[in-house]
């Protein structure tokens, strides 16, 4: 039952400060239901995907050192349909690892990649919106194979990125497929010997081009993590030479502005219209990670200036960016209120304004926004009674929108 006094809780971004009429028309108003527990049981490490018609949220449920995968699917004007234990159990030891990624292609196929303890990777494909799945296993090698990331190529095929090696020697490998069932052998994604510890690739597309941003350890005197961009226009047969996108002088400090004084990690890149938007964690020497963002042209060059999006001084993690009503909208979590909470930001004028989405729901991490024709849905992970659960913040479709 909804609490009518709090039902129409809303977030009004981009207030009018006597600006021109064009600024008024750019305001975004979000109306939300109250946050509710979404996962029926324990849940960790949510990941999401959508093609605009079919949306998927995937998460892990662990019991007695085994992991099962559950998911929820949604189509426009329908609610979320939860399907538990669609795969697994997968054994693990020690701390629970994040083992899966998911993508939805233009045909409404759902593909899930799962990293197995045997260093193999399992590919699960559903042709019926998650009701049933078929499985294919890809061979590993003697090195650990972790963090599988499956994505849709610009030409409609698929890439699978994995990280192989040991703690001090990690490298990105990738495989290609046209149908999700037959895959090429894994080959190194980065061949530049100057780039060490390459991992955490993030992929997007614009028209016929694939873009991948990844982090790598560079520098001999002062090694730091920097971000690099590479592109392909032939379905991943060839890639451009990786180009450092964090080579700028930081605009928010007056000393030690050079790239080697900053670590840059967890990139997330997305494409929309004719531009790309990149967000990531950027940490100065002896400081906390902040969320930074920059717009890139289709040729990969920076458009404008890099921007700090999260407030200075907070400990900000795991940024994600999606276009909402044509505006880049950024989500992350930080600890400015003593515990982690999920924030959403849009740009107002020259500044970014953020709002706490998680309100009083307790510890909140790993924001996963999903935009479909019904509105903007935001999921996150929370801790309730020593158990991790998922929370849903859904759009309030009952309130009358302002004229």
Coordinates of C-alpha atoms in Angstrom, one line a residue:
X1 CA 0.0 0.0 0.0
X2 CA 1.4 3.4 -0.9
X3 CA 1.9 6.1 1.6
X4 CA -0.2 8.9 0.1
X5 CA 1.6 11.6 2.1
X6 CA 4.9 10.5 0.6
X7 CA 3.7 9.0 -2.6
X8 CA 4.4 12.0 -4.8
X9 CA 7.9 12.5 -3.6
X10 CA 9.6 14.3 -6.4
X11 CA 13.0 15.6 -7.4
X12 CA 13.1 18.9 -9.2
X13 CA 16.3 19.5 -11.0
X14 CA 17.5 22.6 -12.8
X15 CA 15.4 25.3 -11.1
X16 CA 14.9 28.5 -13.0
X17 CA 17.2 31.4 -11.9
X18 CA 15.8 34.0 -14.2
X19 CA 17.5 32.5 -17.2
X20 CA 16.4 32.8 -20.8
X21 CA 13.3 30.8 -21.9
X22 CA 15.6 28.2 -23.5
X23 CA 16.9 27.3 -20.0
X24 CA 13.3 26.9 -18.7
X25 CA 12.5 24.4 -21.4
X26 CA 15.6 22.3 -20.4
X27 CA 14.3 21.6 -16.9
X28 CA 13.9 17.9 -16.0
X29 CA 11.3 16.9 -13.4
X30 CA 11.4 13.4 -11.9
X31 CA 8.5 12.0 -9.9
X32 CA 9.2 8.8 -7.9
X33 CA 7.4 6.2 -5.9
X34 CA 8.9 5.4 -2.5
X35 CA 11.9 3.0 -2.7
X36 CA 10.9 -0.6 -2.1
X37 CA 12.8 -3.8 -1.6
X38 CA 12.8 -5.6 -4.9
X39 CA 14.7 -8.8 -4.7
X40 CA 12.8 -11.6 -3.0
X41 CA 15.9 -13.0 -1.4
X42 CA 19.6 -12.1 -0.8
X43 CA 21.1 -10.3 -3.8
X44 CA 24.4 -8.8 -4.7
X45 CA 26.3 -7.3 -7.7
X46 CA 23.3 -6.2 -9.9
X47 CA 24.0 -5.6 -13.6
X48 CA 21.6 -4.3 -16.2
X49 CA 20.9 -4.0 -19.9
X50 CA 18.2 -2.7 -22.2
X51 CA 17.6 -2.2 -25.9
X52 CA 14.8 0.2 -25.2
X53 CA 12.1 -2.5 -25.6
X54 CA 13.3 -5.3 -23.3
X55 CA 15.1 -4.4 -20.1
X56 CA 16.9 -6.9 -17.8
X57 CA 18.3 -6.8 -14.3
X58 CA 20.6 -9.6 -13.3
X59 CA 21.9 -10.4 -9.8
X60 CA 23.7 -13.0 -7.7
X61 CA 22.2 -15.0 -4.8
X62 CA 24.8 -16.9 -2.7
X63 CA 24.2 -19.8 -0.4
X64 CA 26.9 -22.0 1.3
X65 CA 29.7 -20.8 -1.0
X66 CA 27.7 -21.2 -4.2
X67 CA 26.2 -18.6 -6.5
X68 CA 23.0 -18.7 -8.4
X69 CA 21.9 -16.1 -10.9
X70 CA 18.4 -14.5 -10.9
X71 CA 17.0 -11.9 -13.2
X72 CA 14.0 -9.6 -13.7
X73 CA 12.7 -8.7 -17.2
X74 CA 10.5 -5.8 -18.3
X75 CA 8.8 -4.7 -21.5
X76 CA 7.1 -1.4 -22.1
X77 CA 3.9 -0.8 -20.1
X78 CA 4.4 -4.1 -18.2
X79 CA 5.8 -4.7 -14.7
X80 CA 9.0 -6.4 -13.7
X81 CA 8.9 -10.2 -14.0
X82 CA 11.3 -11.9 -11.6
X83 CA 12.8 -15.2 -12.5
X84 CA 15.0 -16.7 -9.8
X85 CA 17.8 -19.2 -10.1
X86 CA 18.0 -19.2 -13.9
X87 CA 21.6 -20.5 -13.7
X88 CA 24.0 -22.1 -11.3
X89 CA 24.9 -22.9 -8.6
X90 CA 28.5 -21.9 -9.3
X91 CA 31.0 -22.7 -6.5
X92 CA 33.3 -20.1 -5.0
X93 CA 35.7 -19.8 -2.1
X94 CA 36.6 -16.8 0.0
X95 CA 34.8 -13.5 -0.6
X96 CA 31.9 -13.7 -3.1
X97 CA 33.2 -12.5 -6.5
X98 CA 31.1 -10.7 -9.2
X99 CA 30.9 -13.4 -11.9
X100 CA 28.4 -12.2 -14.5
X101 CA 27.5 -9.6 -17.1
X102 CA 24.4 -9.3 -19.3
X103 CA 23.4 -7.7 -22.7
X104 CA 20.2 -7.5 -24.6
X105 CA 20.5 -7.3 -28.4
X106 CA 18.2 -5.7 -31.0
X107 CA 16.3 -9.1 -31.4
X108 CA 15.4 -9.2 -27.7
X109 CA 17.9 -12.0 -27.2
X110 CA 19.4 -12.0 -23.6
X111 CA 23.0 -13.1 -23.4
X112 CA 24.8 -13.7 -20.1
X113 CA 28.5 -14.3 -19.6
X114 CA 29.6 -16.1 -16.4
X115 CA 33.2 -16.6 -15.2
X116 CA 33.7 -20.1 -13.8
X117 CA 36.2 -21.3 -11.2
X118 CA 37.7 -23.6 -13.9
X119 CA 38.8 -20.5 -15.8
X120 CA 36.2 -21.2 -18.4
X121 CA 33.4 -18.8 -19.4
X122 CA 29.8 -19.9 -19.8
X123 CA 27.6 -18.1 -22.2
X124 CA 23.8 -18.3 -21.6
X125 CA 21.4 -17.3 -24.3
X126 CA 17.6 -16.8 -24.1
X127 CA 15.5 -16.3 -27.1
X128 CA 12.2 -16.0 -25.1
X129 CA 12.9 -13.0 -22.9
X130 CA 14.5 -15.0 -20.1
X131 CA 12.1 -17.9 -19.8
X132 CA 14.7 -20.5 -20.9
X133 CA 18.4 -20.4 -21.5
X134 CA 20.9 -22.5 -23.5
X135 CA 24.5 -22.8 -22.3
X136 CA 27.8 -22.8 -24.1
X137 CA 31.2 -23.1 -22.4
X138 CA 34.3 -21.4 -23.7
X139 CA 37.7 -22.9 -22.7
X140 CA 40.1 -21.0 -20.5
X141 CA 43.8 -21.5 -20.0
X142 CA 46.2 -22.0 -17.0
X143 CA 45.7 -18.3 -15.9
X144 CA 42.8 -17.0 -13.9
X145 CA 40.0 -15.7 -16.1
X146 CA 37.8 -13.2 -14.4
X147 CA 35.4 -10.3 -15.0
X148 CA 33.7 -11.5 -18.2
X149 CA 32.0 -8.6 -20.0
X150 CA 29.7 -9.4 -22.9
X151 CA 28.5 -6.6 -25.2
X152 CA 26.8 -6.1 -28.6
X153 CA 28.9 -5.0 -31.4
X154 CA 28.0 -2.1 -33.8
X155 CA 27.4 -4.6 -36.5
X156 CA 25.0 -6.7 -34.4
X157 CA 27.5 -9.4 -33.3
X158 CA 29.1 -9.8 -29.9
X159 CA 32.3 -9.2 -28.0
X160 CA 33.4 -11.1 -24.9
X161 CA 36.1 -9.4 -22.8
X162 CA 37.8 -11.2 -20.0
X163 CA 40.8 -10.4 -17.8
X164 CA 43.5 -13.0 -17.5
X165 CA 46.6 -13.4 -15.4
X166 CA 47.7 -13.1 -11.8
X167 CA 47.4 -10.2 -9.4
X168 CA 50.5 -8.3 -10.7
X169 CA 50.0 -9.3 -14.4
X170 CA 46.5 -8.7 -15.6
X171 CA 45.6 -8.4 -19.3
X172 CA 42.4 -8.0 -21.3
X173 CA 41.6 -10.7 -23.8
X174 CA 38.7 -10.8 -26.2
X175 CA 36.6 -13.1 -28.4
X176 CA 34.1 -12.4 -31.2
X177 CA 30.9 -14.0 -32.2
X178 CA 28.1 -13.5 -34.8
X179 CA 25.5 -15.7 -33.1
X180 CA 26.5 -15.9 -29.4
X181 CA 27.2 -19.7 -29.7
X182 CA 30.3 -19.9 -31.8
X183 CA 33.2 -17.8 -30.6
X184 CA 36.7 -17.1 -31.9
X185 CA 39.7 -18.0 -29.8
X186 CA 40.6 -15.4 -27.2
X187 CA 43.4 -13.1 -28.2
X188 CA 45.1 -10.2 -26.4
X189 CA 43.1 -7.0 -26.7
X190 CA 46.1 -4.7 -25.8
X191 CA 49.4 -5.4 -27.4
X192 CA 51.3 -2.2 -26.4
X193 CA 54.0 -3.5 -24.0
X194 CA 54.1 0.0 -22.3
X195 CA 50.6 -0.6 -20.9
X196 CA 50.6 -2.9 -17.9
X197 CA 47.8 -4.3 -15.8
X198 CA 45.1 -3.6 -18.4
X199 CA 41.5 -4.4 -17.2
X200 CA 38.0 -3.1 -16.7
X201 CA 37.0 -2.4 -20.4
X202 CA 33.9 -0.4 -21.1
X203 CA 32.2 -0.6 -24.5
X204 CA 29.7 1.4 -26.5
X205 CA 28.8 2.1 -30.1
X206 CA 28.1 5.0 -32.4
X207 CA 26.7 4.1 -35.8
X208 CA 29.2 1.6 -37.3
X209 CA 32.0 2.1 -34.8
X210 CA 32.9 0.3 -31.6
X211 CA 34.5 2.2 -28.8
X212 CA 36.3 0.6 -25.8
X213 CA 37.8 2.5 -22.9
X214 CA 40.0 0.6 -20.4
X215 CA 42.4 1.3 -17.6
X216 CA 46.1 0.6 -17.6
X217 CA 49.1 1.1 -15.3
X218 CA 51.6 3.5 -16.9
X219 CA 54.7 5.4 -16.0
X220 CA 58.1 4.2 -14.5
X221 CA 58.9 6.9 -12.0
X222 CA 55.3 7.5 -10.8
X223 CA 53.1 4.6 -12.0
X224 CA 49.4 5.6 -12.1
X225 CA 46.3 4.2 -13.7
X226 CA 45.3 6.0 -16.8
X227 CA 42.4 5.6 -19.3
X228 CA 42.8 4.7 -22.9
X229 CA 40.4 4.7 -25.9
X230 CA 40.5 2.4 -28.9
X231 CA 38.0 2.0 -31.7
X232 CA 37.1 -0.5 -34.4
X233 CA 35.1 -0.1 -37.6
X234 CA 35.3 -3.7 -38.9
X235 CA 33.6 -5.7 -36.1
X236 CA 36.7 -6.0 -34.0
X237 CA 39.1 -7.5 -36.6
X238 CA 41.4 -4.5 -36.1
X239 CA 41.6 -1.8 -33.5
X240 CA 43.2 1.6 -33.5
X241 CA 46.3 2.3 -31.4
X242 CA 45.1 3.0 -27.8
X243 CA 45.1 6.7 -27.1
X244 CA 45.2 8.1 -23.5
X245 CA 42.1 10.2 -22.7
X246 CA 43.3 11.2 -19.3
X247 CA 46.4 13.1 -20.5
X248 CA 44.9 16.5 -19.6
X249 CA 46.0 19.0 -16.9
X250 CA 43.4 18.8 -14.1
X251 CA 41.3 22.0 -14.1
X252 CA 40.4 21.7 -10.4
X253 CA 43.8 22.0 -8.8
X254 CA 46.6 24.6 -9.0
X255 CA 49.5 22.3 -8.2
X256 CA 50.4 18.7 -9.3
X257 CA 47.9 19.0 -12.2
X258 CA 49.8 16.6 -14.4
X259 CA 48.3 13.2 -15.3
X260 CA 50.9 11.2 -13.3
X261 CA 49.4 12.7 -10.1
X262 CA 46.1 11.0 -10.6
X263 CA 44.8 7.5 -10.7
X264 CA 41.9 6.9 -13.1
X265 CA 39.7 3.8 -12.7
X266 CA 36.4 2.1 -13.4
X267 CA 35.6 3.8 -16.7
X268 CA 32.0 3.8 -18.1
X269 CA 31.4 5.0 -21.6
X270 CA 28.1 5.5 -23.4
X271 CA 27.1 6.8 -26.9
X272 CA 24.1 8.8 -27.8
X273 CA 23.4 10.9 -30.9
X274 CA 26.7 12.1 -32.3
X275 CA 28.7 12.1 -29.1
X276 CA 30.1 9.9 -26.3
X277 CA 30.1 10.5 -22.6
X278 CA 32.8 9.0 -20.3
X279 CA 32.6 8.9 -16.6
X280 CA 35.1 7.4 -14.2
X281 CA 36.7 7.5 -10.8
X282 CA 39.6 9.9 -10.5
X283 CA 41.8 10.0 -7.4
X284 CA 44.4 12.6 -6.7
X285 CA 47.5 11.8 -4.7
X286 CA 46.6 11.3 -1.1
X287 CA 42.9 12.0 -1.9
X288 CA 39.6 10.3 -2.3
X289 CA 38.2 9.1 -5.7
X290 CA 35.9 11.6 -7.3
X291 CA 33.5 11.1 -10.2
X292 CA 34.7 12.9 -13.3
X293 CA 33.1 13.1 -16.7
X294 CA 33.9 14.3 -20.2
X295 CA 32.1 14.4 -23.5
X296 CA 33.9 13.0 -26.5
X297 CA 33.4 13.6 -30.2
X298 CA 32.8 10.6 -32.5
X299 CA 36.5 10.7 -33.4
X300 CA 37.4 10.3 -29.7
X301 CA 38.6 13.8 -29.2
X302 CA 37.6 15.7 -26.0
X303 CA 34.7 18.1 -26.5
X304 CA 35.0 20.9 -24.0
X305 CA 36.7 20.3 -20.7
X306 CA 36.8 17.3 -18.2
X307 CA 34.4 18.0 -15.3
X308 CA 34.3 16.9 -11.7
X309 CA 30.7 15.7 -11.1
X310 CA 30.7 14.5 -7.5
X311 CA 31.3 17.0 -4.7
X312 CA 34.9 17.5 -3.6
X313 CA 36.1 15.5 -0.7
X314 CA 33.6 12.7 -0.7
X315 CA 34.6 9.1 -1.5
X316 CA 32.7 8.4 -4.8
X317 CA 32.5 5.1 -6.6
X318 CA 31.1 3.2 -9.6
X319 CA 29.7 6.0 -11.9
X320 CA 27.3 5.2 -14.7
X321 CA 25.9 7.6 -17.3
X322 CA 22.9 7.3 -19.5
X323 CA 21.0 9.8 -21.6
X324 CA 17.6 10.8 -20.1
X325 CA 15.5 13.1 -22.3
X326 CA 18.6 13.9 -24.3
X327 CA 20.6 14.9 -21.3
X328 CA 23.5 13.0 -19.9
X329 CA 22.5 11.8 -16.4
X330 CA 25.1 10.4 -14.0
X331 CA 24.6 7.9 -11.1
X332 CA 27.1 6.8 -8.4
X333 CA 27.4 6.3 -4.7
X334 CA 29.4 8.2 -2.1
X335 CA 29.8 8.6 1.6
X336 CA 29.1 12.3 2.2
X337 CA 26.5 11.5 4.8
X338 CA 28.5 8.9 6.7
X339 CA 27.3 5.9 4.8
X340 CA 27.1 5.2 1.2
X341 CA 24.1 6.6 -0.7
X342 CA 23.1 6.7 -4.4
X343 CA 23.1 10.0 -6.2
X344 CA 21.9 11.2 -9.6
X345 CA 23.2 14.3 -11.3
X346 CA 22.4 16.4 -14.3
X347 CA 24.2 19.5 -15.5
X348 CA 22.7 22.9 -14.7
X349 CA 24.4 25.7 -16.5
X350 CA 28.1 25.2 -15.9
X351 CA 27.7 23.0 -12.8
X352 CA 26.4 19.6 -12.0
X353 CA 23.5 19.3 -9.5
X354 CA 23.0 16.0 -7.7
X355 CA 20.2 14.6 -5.6
X356 CA 20.2 11.7 -3.1
X357 CA 17.9 9.0 -4.6
X358 CA 18.3 6.5 -1.7
X359 CA 16.9 8.9 0.9
X360 CA 16.4 6.9 4.2
X361 CA 16.8 3.4 2.8
X362 CA 20.2 2.8 4.5
X363 CA 23.4 1.8 2.9
X364 CA 23.1 2.1 -0.9
X365 CA 25.7 1.0 -3.5
X366 CA 25.9 -0.1 -7.2
X367 CA 23.3 2.1 -8.8
X368 CA 21.8 0.5 -12.0
X369 CA 19.6 2.9 -13.9
X370 CA 17.3 1.5 -16.6
X371 CA 15.3 3.8 -19.0
X372 CA 12.4 2.4 -20.9
X373 CA 9.3 4.0 -22.4
X374 CA 7.6 3.7 -19.0
X375 CA 10.2 5.9 -17.4
X376 CA 13.4 5.9 -15.4
X377 CA 14.0 3.0 -13.0
X378 CA 16.9 3.0 -10.6
X379 CA 18.1 -0.1 -8.7
X380 CA 20.7 -0.4 -6.0
X381 CA 22.1 -2.8 -3.5
X382 CA 21.4 -2.2 0.2
X383 CA 22.2 -4.0 3.5
X384 CA 19.2 -5.1 5.6
X385 CA 19.7 -7.2 8.7
X386 CA 23.2 -8.3 7.6
X387 CA 21.8 -9.4 4.3
X388 CA 22.3 -7.7 0.9
X389 CA 19.1 -6.9 -1.0
X390 CA 18.1 -4.9 -4.0
X391 CA 16.0 -1.8 -3.9
X392 CA 13.9 -0.3 -6.7
X393 CA 13.1 3.3 -7.2
X394 CA 10.3 3.4 -9.8
X395 CA 8.8 6.4 -11.6
X396 CA 5.5 7.6 -10.2
X397 CA 3.1 7.3 -13.2
X398 CA 0.0 8.3 -11.2
X399 CA 0.9 12.0 -10.6
X400 CA -0.3 14.5 -13.1
X401 CA 2.6 16.1 -14.9
X402 CA 2.9 19.9 -14.9
X403 CA 1.5 21.6 -18.1

